[in-house]
mmCIF file of C-alpha atoms in Angstrom:
data_model
loop_
_atom_site.group_PDB
_atom_site.id
_atom_site.type_symbol
_atom_site.label_atom_id
_atom_site.label_comp_id
_atom_site.label_asym_id
_atom_site.label_seq_id
_atom_site.Cartn_x
_atom_site.Cartn_y
_atom_site.Cartn_z
ATOM 1 C CA MET A 6 -0.002 0.494 0.221
ATOM 2 C CA ALA A 7 2.980 2.433 0.924
ATOM 3 C CA SER A 8 4.896 1.359 -2.627
ATOM 4 C CA MET A 9 1.264 2.801 -3.887
ATOM 5 C CA THR A 10 0.539 5.886 -2.703
ATOM 6 C CA SER A 11 4.435 6.557 -3.742
ATOM 7 C CA ASP A 12 3.998 5.813 -6.984
ATOM 8 C CA MET A 13 1.039 8.020 -7.093
ATOM 9 C CA ASN A 14 2.517 10.879 -5.546
ATOM 10 C CA ALA A 15 5.599 10.255 -7.957
ATOM 11 C CA SER A 16 3.119 10.028 -10.663
ATOM 12 C CA GLN A 17 1.191 13.317 -9.962
ATOM 13 C CA GLN A 18 4.787 15.146 -9.156
ATOM 14 C CA ALA A 19 5.822 14.268 -12.733
ATOM 15 C CA ALA A 20 2.546 15.355 -14.287
ATOM 16 C CA GLU A 21 3.251 18.795 -12.922
ATOM 17 C CA LEU A 22 6.481 19.346 -14.428
ATOM 18 C CA ALA A 23 6.792 20.859 -17.571
ATOM 19 C CA ILE A 24 10.973 20.112 -17.516
ATOM 20 C CA GLU A 25 12.825 17.534 -15.987
ATOM 21 C CA ILE A 26 16.656 16.681 -16.560
ATOM 22 C CA ARG A 27 17.928 13.514 -14.802
ATOM 23 C CA ASN A 28 21.577 12.888 -14.135
ATOM 24 C CA LEU A 29 22.397 14.831 -17.956
ATOM 25 C CA SER A 30 25.682 14.613 -18.650
ATOM 26 C CA HIS A 31 27.873 15.514 -22.286
ATOM 27 C CA SER A 32 31.092 15.718 -23.007
ATOM 28 C CA TYR A 33 32.978 17.024 -26.560
ATOM 29 C CA GLY A 34 36.233 14.589 -26.573
ATOM 30 C CA GLU A 35 37.669 15.093 -22.841
ATOM 31 C CA LYS A 36 35.865 18.036 -21.893
ATOM 32 C CA LYS A 37 32.975 17.715 -19.873
ATOM 33 C CA VAL A 38 30.631 20.390 -20.720
ATOM 34 C CA LEU A 39 27.340 19.379 -18.500
ATOM 35 C CA ASP A 40 28.701 17.112 -15.424
ATOM 36 C CA ASN A 41 25.419 15.291 -13.725
ATOM 37 C CA ILE A 42 22.742 18.390 -14.480
ATOM 38 C CA ASN A 43 19.471 17.697 -12.199
ATOM 39 C CA LEU A 44 16.534 20.212 -13.278
ATOM 40 C CA GLN A 45 12.988 20.256 -12.287
ATOM 41 C CA VAL A 46 10.766 23.025 -13.870
ATOM 42 C CA LYS A 47 6.800 23.120 -12.599
ATOM 43 C CA LYS A 48 4.369 24.374 -15.762
ATOM 44 C CA GLY A 49 3.150 27.270 -16.042
ATOM 45 C CA SER A 50 6.403 28.452 -14.527
ATOM 46 C CA SER A 51 9.456 30.963 -15.425
ATOM 47 C CA PHE A 52 12.613 29.495 -15.093
ATOM 48 C CA ALA A 53 15.931 31.069 -15.592
ATOM 49 C CA LEU A 54 19.540 29.698 -16.175
ATOM 50 C CA LEU A 55 22.247 32.079 -15.414
ATOM 51 C CA GLY A 56 25.890 31.256 -16.224
ATOM 52 C CA PRO A 57 28.962 33.098 -17.967
ATOM 53 C CA ASN A 58 29.828 32.032 -21.585
ATOM 54 C CA GLY A 59 31.157 28.372 -21.598
ATOM 55 C CA ALA A 60 28.958 27.266 -18.468
ATOM 56 C CA GLY A 61 27.284 24.837 -20.914
ATOM 57 C CA LYS A 62 23.784 26.497 -21.089
ATOM 58 C CA THR A 63 23.821 26.430 -24.698
ATOM 59 C CA THR A 64 24.848 22.731 -24.891
ATOM 60 C CA LEU A 65 21.764 22.230 -22.258
ATOM 61 C CA LEU A 66 18.916 24.117 -24.567
ATOM 62 C CA ASN A 67 20.342 22.585 -27.549
ATOM 63 C CA ILE A 68 19.705 18.670 -25.916
ATOM 64 C CA LEU A 69 16.095 20.032 -24.770
ATOM 65 C CA CYS A 70 15.240 21.340 -28.714
ATOM 66 C CA THR A 71 16.702 18.039 -29.572
ATOM 67 C CA LEU A 72 19.159 18.854 -31.384
ATOM 68 C CA MET A 73 21.702 17.039 -29.877
ATOM 69 C CA LYS A 74 21.868 13.694 -28.357
ATOM 70 C CA PHE A 75 24.010 13.585 -24.675
ATOM 71 C CA ASP A 76 26.529 10.869 -23.180
ATOM 72 C CA GLN A 77 23.863 9.871 -20.237
ATOM 73 C CA GLY A 78 20.910 10.661 -18.219
ATOM 74 C CA SER A 79 17.295 11.784 -19.845
ATOM 75 C CA ALA A 80 15.307 14.759 -20.296
ATOM 76 C CA LEU A 81 11.530 15.251 -20.461
ATOM 77 C CA MET A 82 9.599 17.830 -21.899
ATOM 78 C CA ASP A 83 6.392 18.030 -21.641
ATOM 79 C CA GLY A 84 6.657 14.430 -20.823
ATOM 80 C CA ALA A 85 8.634 13.233 -23.951
ATOM 81 C CA ASP A 86 11.989 11.995 -24.082
ATOM 82 C CA VAL A 87 13.968 14.356 -26.081
ATOM 83 C CA VAL A 88 15.624 11.143 -27.594
ATOM 84 C CA ARG A 89 13.338 8.503 -28.068
ATOM 85 C CA GLN A 90 10.080 10.692 -28.436
ATOM 86 C CA SER A 91 11.559 13.512 -30.358
ATOM 87 C CA VAL A 92 8.584 14.480 -32.703
ATOM 88 C CA LYS A 93 6.473 14.539 -29.810
ATOM 89 C CA ALA A 94 8.962 16.552 -27.484
ATOM 90 C CA ARG A 95 9.277 19.283 -30.569
ATOM 91 C CA ARG A 96 5.664 20.054 -30.543
ATOM 92 C CA SER A 97 5.465 20.964 -27.088
ATOM 93 C CA ILE A 98 8.266 23.321 -27.407
ATOM 94 C CA GLY A 99 9.188 26.592 -29.226
ATOM 95 C CA VAL A 100 12.600 28.344 -29.525
ATOM 96 C CA VAL A 101 13.928 31.428 -29.788
ATOM 97 C CA PHE A 102 17.909 31.262 -30.838
ATOM 98 C CA GLN A 103 20.386 33.612 -29.580
ATOM 99 C CA THR A 104 20.885 34.234 -32.903
ATOM 100 C CA SER A 105 18.449 35.075 -35.671
ATOM 101 C CA SER A 106 16.931 32.646 -37.821
ATOM 102 C CA LEU A 107 14.389 33.528 -39.655
ATOM 103 C CA ASP A 108 14.237 34.379 -43.021
ATOM 104 C CA ASP A 109 15.116 37.773 -43.903
ATOM 105 C CA ARG A 110 13.890 37.672 -47.721
ATOM 106 C CA LEU A 111 10.540 36.941 -46.939
ATOM 107 C CA SER A 112 7.442 39.239 -45.055
ATOM 108 C CA ALA A 113 6.571 38.080 -41.536
ATOM 109 C CA ASP A 114 3.818 36.813 -42.844
ATOM 110 C CA GLU A 115 5.839 33.939 -45.071
ATOM 111 C CA ASN A 116 7.868 33.621 -42.058
ATOM 112 C CA LEU A 117 5.263 32.367 -40.106
ATOM 113 C CA GLU A 118 3.135 30.603 -42.393
ATOM 114 C CA PHE A 119 6.189 28.506 -43.230
ATOM 115 C CA HIS A 120 6.583 27.850 -39.523
ATOM 116 C CA GLY A 121 3.068 26.403 -39.280
ATOM 117 C CA LEU A 122 3.456 24.217 -42.457
ATOM 118 C CA VAL A 123 6.270 22.609 -40.563
ATOM 119 C CA TYR A 124 4.007 22.097 -37.882
ATOM 120 C CA GLY A 125 1.283 20.431 -39.667
ATOM 121 C CA MET A 126 -1.453 23.235 -39.156
ATOM 122 C CA SER A 127 -4.189 23.252 -41.132
ATOM 123 C CA LYS A 128 -4.722 26.628 -43.085
ATOM 124 C CA LYS A 129 -7.522 27.793 -41.139
ATOM 125 C CA GLU A 130 -4.984 26.869 -37.994
ATOM 126 C CA ARG A 131 -2.405 28.914 -39.240
ATOM 127 C CA ARG A 132 -4.393 32.072 -40.343
ATOM 128 C CA GLU A 133 -5.810 32.201 -36.914
ATOM 129 C CA ALA A 134 -2.736 31.925 -35.191
ATOM 130 C CA MET A 135 -0.890 34.473 -37.368
ATOM 131 C CA ASP A 136 -3.476 36.405 -36.616
ATOM 132 C CA ALA A 137 -3.007 36.054 -33.049
ATOM 133 C CA VAL A 138 0.713 36.104 -32.453
ATOM 134 C CA LEU A 139 0.584 39.168 -34.685
ATOM 135 C CA GLU A 140 -1.455 41.702 -32.865
ATOM 136 C CA LEU A 141 0.172 39.985 -29.643
ATOM 137 C CA VAL A 142 3.881 41.131 -30.291
ATOM 138 C CA GLU A 143 2.612 44.056 -32.284
ATOM 139 C CA LEU A 144 3.358 43.656 -36.108
ATOM 140 C CA SER A 145 0.169 42.832 -37.636
ATOM 141 C CA GLU A 146 0.537 46.060 -39.504
ATOM 142 C CA PHE A 147 3.944 45.055 -40.919
ATOM 143 C CA ARG A 148 2.975 41.461 -41.833
ATOM 144 C CA GLU A 149 3.279 42.112 -45.170
ATOM 145 C CA LYS A 150 6.874 43.877 -44.522
ATOM 146 C CA ILE A 151 9.864 42.240 -45.575
ATOM 147 C CA VAL A 152 12.064 40.977 -42.584
ATOM 148 C CA ARG A 153 15.309 42.853 -43.852
ATOM 149 C CA GLU A 154 13.608 45.829 -43.633
ATOM 150 C CA PHE A 155 12.946 45.143 -39.867
ATOM 151 C CA SER A 156 14.806 46.761 -36.586
ATOM 152 C CA GLY A 157 16.369 44.339 -34.243
ATOM 153 C CA GLY A 158 14.018 44.433 -31.984
ATOM 154 C CA MET A 159 10.883 43.739 -34.295
ATOM 155 C CA ARG A 160 12.785 40.653 -35.686
ATOM 156 C CA ARG A 161 13.330 39.506 -32.061
ATOM 157 C CA ARG A 162 8.963 39.747 -31.380
ATOM 158 C CA LEU A 163 9.123 38.243 -34.703
ATOM 159 C CA GLU A 164 10.921 35.470 -33.585
ATOM 160 C CA ILE A 165 8.976 35.374 -30.222
ATOM 161 C CA ALA A 166 5.531 35.206 -32.633
ATOM 162 C CA ARG A 167 6.942 32.164 -34.760
ATOM 163 C CA ALA A 168 7.631 30.527 -31.827
ATOM 164 C CA LEU A 169 4.284 30.558 -30.289
ATOM 165 C CA MET A 170 2.559 29.682 -33.462
ATOM 166 C CA HIS A 171 1.900 26.155 -33.010
ATOM 167 C CA LYS A 172 0.575 26.665 -28.859
ATOM 168 C CA PRO A 173 3.989 25.392 -27.344
ATOM 169 C CA ALA A 174 3.478 24.160 -23.390
ATOM 170 C CA ILE A 175 7.279 25.133 -22.961
ATOM 171 C CA LEU A 176 9.154 28.515 -24.383
ATOM 172 C CA LEU A 177 13.061 28.491 -24.922
ATOM 173 C CA LEU A 178 14.302 31.084 -24.749
ATOM 174 C CA ASP A 179 18.740 31.862 -25.654
ATOM 175 C CA GLU A 180 19.530 35.427 -24.791
ATOM 176 C CA PRO A 181 16.770 36.607 -25.991
ATOM 177 C CA THR A 182 17.238 40.340 -25.719
ATOM 178 C CA VAL A 183 20.566 40.697 -26.564
ATOM 179 C CA GLY A 184 21.308 43.591 -27.964
ATOM 180 C CA LEU A 185 18.464 44.784 -27.583
ATOM 181 C CA ASP A 186 17.342 48.914 -26.070
ATOM 182 C CA ALA A 187 15.584 48.674 -22.834
ATOM 183 C CA GLN A 188 12.033 49.578 -24.362
ATOM 184 C CA THR A 189 12.133 46.647 -26.603
ATOM 185 C CA ARG A 190 13.489 44.403 -23.649
ATOM 186 C CA GLN A 191 10.807 45.450 -21.261
ATOM 187 C CA ARG A 192 7.925 44.932 -23.907
ATOM 188 C CA ILE A 193 9.359 41.495 -25.061
ATOM 189 C CA TRP A 194 8.845 40.245 -21.142
ATOM 190 C CA ARG A 195 5.508 41.885 -21.374
ATOM 191 C CA TYR A 196 4.334 39.501 -23.545
ATOM 192 C CA LEU A 197 5.822 36.596 -22.094
ATOM 193 C CA GLN A 198 4.301 37.294 -18.997
ATOM 194 C CA ASP A 199 0.995 38.167 -20.492
ATOM 195 C CA MET A 200 1.505 34.627 -22.092
ATOM 196 C CA GLN A 201 2.736 32.756 -18.527
ATOM 197 C CA ILE A 202 -0.699 34.199 -17.107
ATOM 198 C CA ASN A 203 -3.346 33.741 -19.359
ATOM 199 C CA GLU A 204 -2.588 30.792 -21.371
ATOM 200 C CA GLY A 205 0.308 28.753 -18.611
ATOM 201 C CA LEU A 206 2.987 28.774 -20.315
ATOM 202 C CA THR A 207 6.597 27.744 -19.326
ATOM 203 C CA VAL A 208 9.060 29.998 -19.866
ATOM 204 C CA LEU A 209 12.740 29.113 -19.649
ATOM 205 C CA THR A 210 15.635 31.555 -20.420
ATOM 206 C CA THR A 211 18.988 31.870 -20.839
ATOM 207 C CA THR A 212 19.867 35.985 -19.929
ATOM 208 C CA HIS A 213 22.656 38.063 -19.687
ATOM 209 C CA TYR A 214 20.552 41.001 -18.347
ATOM 210 C CA ILE A 215 19.728 39.542 -14.256
ATOM 211 C CA GLU A 216 17.416 42.425 -13.636
ATOM 212 C CA GLU A 217 15.391 40.293 -16.090
ATOM 213 C CA VAL A 218 14.789 37.647 -14.394
ATOM 214 C CA GLU A 219 14.513 39.509 -10.736
ATOM 215 C CA SER A 220 10.836 38.006 -11.171
ATOM 216 C CA ALA A 221 11.465 34.450 -12.020
ATOM 217 C CA ASP A 222 9.710 31.541 -10.069
ATOM 218 C CA GLN A 223 13.236 29.791 -10.226
ATOM 219 C CA ILE A 224 16.657 30.928 -10.802
ATOM 220 C CA CYS A 225 19.742 28.391 -11.480
ATOM 221 C CA ILE A 226 23.013 29.217 -11.598
ATOM 222 C CA ILE A 227 25.333 27.160 -13.640
ATOM 223 C CA ASP A 228 29.460 27.088 -13.969
ATOM 224 C CA HIS A 229 31.701 24.538 -16.173
ATOM 225 C CA GLY A 230 28.480 22.553 -16.734
ATOM 226 C CA ARG A 231 27.805 22.225 -12.798
ATOM 227 C CA ILE A 232 24.598 23.440 -10.626
ATOM 228 C CA LEU A 233 26.270 26.067 -8.239
ATOM 229 C CA ALA A 234 23.033 26.708 -6.902
ATOM 230 C CA GLU A 235 19.373 26.768 -7.181
ATOM 231 C CA GLY A 236 16.258 28.860 -5.542
ATOM 232 C CA THR A 237 14.259 31.820 -5.705
ATOM 233 C CA PRO A 238 15.426 34.887 -6.421
ATOM 234 C CA GLU A 239 14.943 35.768 -2.429
ATOM 235 C CA SER A 240 16.567 32.358 -1.586
ATOM 236 C CA LEU A 241 19.392 32.690 -3.570
ATOM 237 C CA LYS A 242 20.072 35.847 -1.727
ATOM 238 C CA ASN A 243 19.655 35.373 1.184
ATOM 239 C CA GLN A 244 21.580 32.194 1.086
ATOM 240 C CA TYR A 245 24.539 33.844 -1.258
ATOM 241 C CA GLY A 246 24.332 37.147 -1.541
ATOM 242 C CA LYS A 247 27.357 39.365 0.140
ATOM 243 C CA SER A 248 27.988 43.142 0.511
ATOM 244 C CA TRP A 249 31.143 43.911 -2.403
ATOM 245 C CA LEU A 250 32.752 47.138 -3.035
ATOM 246 C CA HIS A 251 33.804 47.243 -6.820
ATOM 247 C CA VAL A 252 36.893 49.311 -7.265
ATOM 248 C CA THR A 253 39.017 50.723 -10.360
ATOM 249 C CA PRO A 254 42.545 51.265 -8.869
ATOM 250 C CA LEU A 255 44.440 53.696 -10.461
ATOM 251 C CA ASN A 256 48.041 52.032 -10.109
ATOM 252 C CA SER A 257 49.395 48.813 -8.914
ATOM 253 C CA ASP A 258 50.117 49.983 -5.399
ATOM 254 C CA VAL A 259 46.512 50.041 -4.724
ATOM 255 C CA VAL A 260 46.087 46.733 -5.792
ATOM 256 C CA ALA A 261 48.690 45.432 -3.698
ATOM 257 C CA GLU A 262 47.086 47.366 -0.644
ATOM 258 C CA ILE A 263 43.786 46.236 -1.637
ATOM 259 C CA LYS A 264 45.163 42.207 -1.895
ATOM 260 C CA SER A 265 46.859 42.723 1.337
ATOM 261 C CA ARG A 266 44.043 44.639 3.396
ATOM 262 C CA PHE A 267 40.888 42.425 2.138
ATOM 263 C CA THR A 268 40.434 38.556 2.432
ATOM 264 C CA ASN A 269 37.912 37.974 -0.318
ATOM 265 C CA VAL A 270 39.498 39.929 -3.520
ATOM 266 C CA GLN A 271 37.676 39.125 -6.880
ATOM 267 C CA ALA A 272 39.854 40.817 -10.289
ATOM 268 C CA LEU A 273 37.607 41.318 -13.301
ATOM 269 C CA THR A 274 37.295 42.950 -16.416
ATOM 270 C CA HIS A 275 38.768 46.748 -17.747
ATOM 271 C CA ASN A 276 41.202 46.545 -14.528
ATOM 272 C CA ARG A 277 38.580 46.585 -11.517
ATOM 273 C CA TYR A 278 38.458 44.571 -8.770
ATOM 274 C CA ALA A 279 35.510 43.330 -6.156
ATOM 275 C CA ILE A 280 36.316 43.428 -2.354
ATOM 276 C CA GLU A 281 33.914 41.293 0.013
ATOM 277 C CA ILE A 282 32.997 44.034 2.736
ATOM 278 C CA PRO A 283 33.502 41.876 5.769
ATOM 279 C CA ASP A 284 33.687 44.991 8.056
ATOM 280 C CA THR A 285 32.212 48.559 7.077
ATOM 281 C CA ALA A 286 35.030 50.191 9.631
ATOM 282 C CA GLU A 287 37.938 48.533 7.679
ATOM 283 C CA LEU A 288 36.165 49.727 4.385
ATOM 284 C CA ASN A 289 35.493 53.243 5.580
ATOM 285 C CA THR A 290 39.640 53.481 6.825
ATOM 286 C CA PHE A 291 40.368 51.700 3.344
ATOM 287 C CA LEU A 292 38.440 54.269 1.369
ATOM 288 C CA GLU A 293 39.695 57.638 3.120
ATOM 289 C CA GLU A 294 43.558 56.781 3.019
ATOM 290 C CA CYS A 295 43.170 55.347 -0.353
ATOM 291 C CA SER A 296 40.457 57.921 -2.240
ATOM 292 C CA ASP A 297 43.025 59.460 -4.485
ATOM 293 C CA GLN A 298 44.358 56.345 -5.829
ATOM 294 C CA ILE A 299 40.815 54.935 -6.863
ATOM 295 C CA GLU A 300 39.355 56.064 -9.787
ATOM 296 C CA GLU A 301 35.769 54.557 -9.240
ATOM 297 C CA ALA A 302 33.940 52.447 -6.413
ATOM 298 C CA ARG A 303 31.005 51.544 -6.674
ATOM 299 C CA LEU A 304 28.800 48.831 -3.478
ATOM 300 C CA ASP A 305 27.172 46.411 -4.674
ATOM 301 C CA ALA A 306 24.504 45.195 -1.350
ATOM 302 C CA PRO A 307 23.336 41.667 -1.558
ATOM 303 C CA SER A 308 21.495 40.592 -4.972
ATOM 304 C CA LEU A 309 21.531 38.472 -7.791
ATOM 305 C CA GLU A 310 24.490 40.100 -9.629
ATOM 306 C CA SER A 311 26.684 39.470 -6.141
ATOM 307 C CA VAL A 312 24.952 36.197 -5.829
ATOM 308 C CA PHE A 313 27.056 35.050 -9.276
ATOM 309 C CA LEU A 314 30.057 36.941 -7.901
ATOM 310 C CA SER A 315 30.009 34.932 -4.410
ATOM 311 C CA LEU A 316 29.745 32.120 -6.655
ATOM 312 C CA THR A 317 31.689 32.317 -9.735
ATOM 313 C CA GLY A 318 34.263 34.909 -8.619
ATOM 314 C CA ARG A 319 33.449 36.164 -11.845
ATOM 315 C CA GLU A 320 30.535 38.640 -13.305
ATOM 316 C CA LEU A 321 27.770 37.662 -15.505
ATOM 317 C CA ARG A 322 28.543 40.111 -17.578
ATOM 318 C CA ASP A 323 30.515 43.892 -17.829
ATOM 319 C CA LYS A 324 28.766 46.686 -16.702
ATOM 320 C CA ALA A 325 28.202 49.308 -19.523
ATOM 321 C CA SER A 326 29.136 51.968 -17.287
ATOM 322 C CA GLY A 327 29.736 52.475 -13.236
ATOM 323 C CA VAL A 328 28.345 54.939 -10.938
ATOM 324 C CA ARG A 329 31.345 56.924 -9.431
ATOM 325 C CA ILE A 330 31.432 57.546 -6.113
ATOM 326 C CA SER A 331 33.265 59.341 -3.548
ATOM 327 C CA GLU A 332 34.788 57.885 -0.712
ATOM 328 C CA GLN A 333 32.627 59.901 2.005
ATOM 329 C CA GLN A 334 29.390 58.722 -0.088
ATOM 330 C CA ALA A 335 30.613 55.016 0.025
ATOM 331 C CA GLY A 336 31.580 55.532 3.556
ATOM 332 C CA ARG A 337 28.193 56.680 4.230
ATOM 333 C CA ARG A 338 26.744 53.859 2.217
ATOM 334 C CA ALA A 339 28.785 51.350 3.646
ATOM 335 C CA GLY A 340 28.039 52.500 7.241
ATOM 336 C CA ARG A 341 24.447 52.450 6.717
ATOM 337 C CA ARG A 342 24.555 48.493 5.515
#
């Protein structure tokens, strides 16, 4: 009886999952790019996969898209095995790749029409779906326009529309907003949130813009093919978040001073360093003594950025610009923490 109850609970849990990955590993020659990955993504949730270049994110997405086989383990998409039931799995997913895969010689309508034909949609289904997705991404008035005349933001919105044409249960997004302006990025996330709420769509995304996944239901941080941490944004901040001071020294002497005074110092790009803040008094003393040798200083309170830095020793992406503050401002802010 206990065994039967356990089996029923396991079956019920599996039915609630959009994505289930078990003990998945893959290597390119002698280089292991995925190392015993285990993930579960609930239906209707938003799941963010964060990791630096080379972490294994794109390889994992290619596996989930059925584009790549793997060495060991299993992966189910909406209950379908990506190897043994690849056709069924493909029908459950929509994909937006990092690099555009639209045919820019065709119109928006023609790109969508071809996608519908590939998925075996009837003429009536295609027409209704095309009208719906173009309206969703605000491209209805441009449906007959050739794609090569579209802006980058319009192309990305059309790719999302195409991925939603066949009403997938799961949407996979690989860096969907890279290179787009802030307004277009916000618009794209608004579309996806509406689809989650209204259609129960499950969204798995990789991104370099951590602020875009602050509202995700679940976040997984991966590096060197291994999962380092997984949880809600708040749980990750509470467990791994630290306060860091990001500084840009003007000379090698202050770099040596930083390394001698602080235990945890991470070398970043562009001659910048991140100092874990164990003691605000010590930090204030350092800033007072070395203020004339520091070009820039910025405080990073416990955040997803600081979680990523704490776990990987790296930033997820380079900052476009930093906020310059005086040592007095930095000291006052540090004192309030």
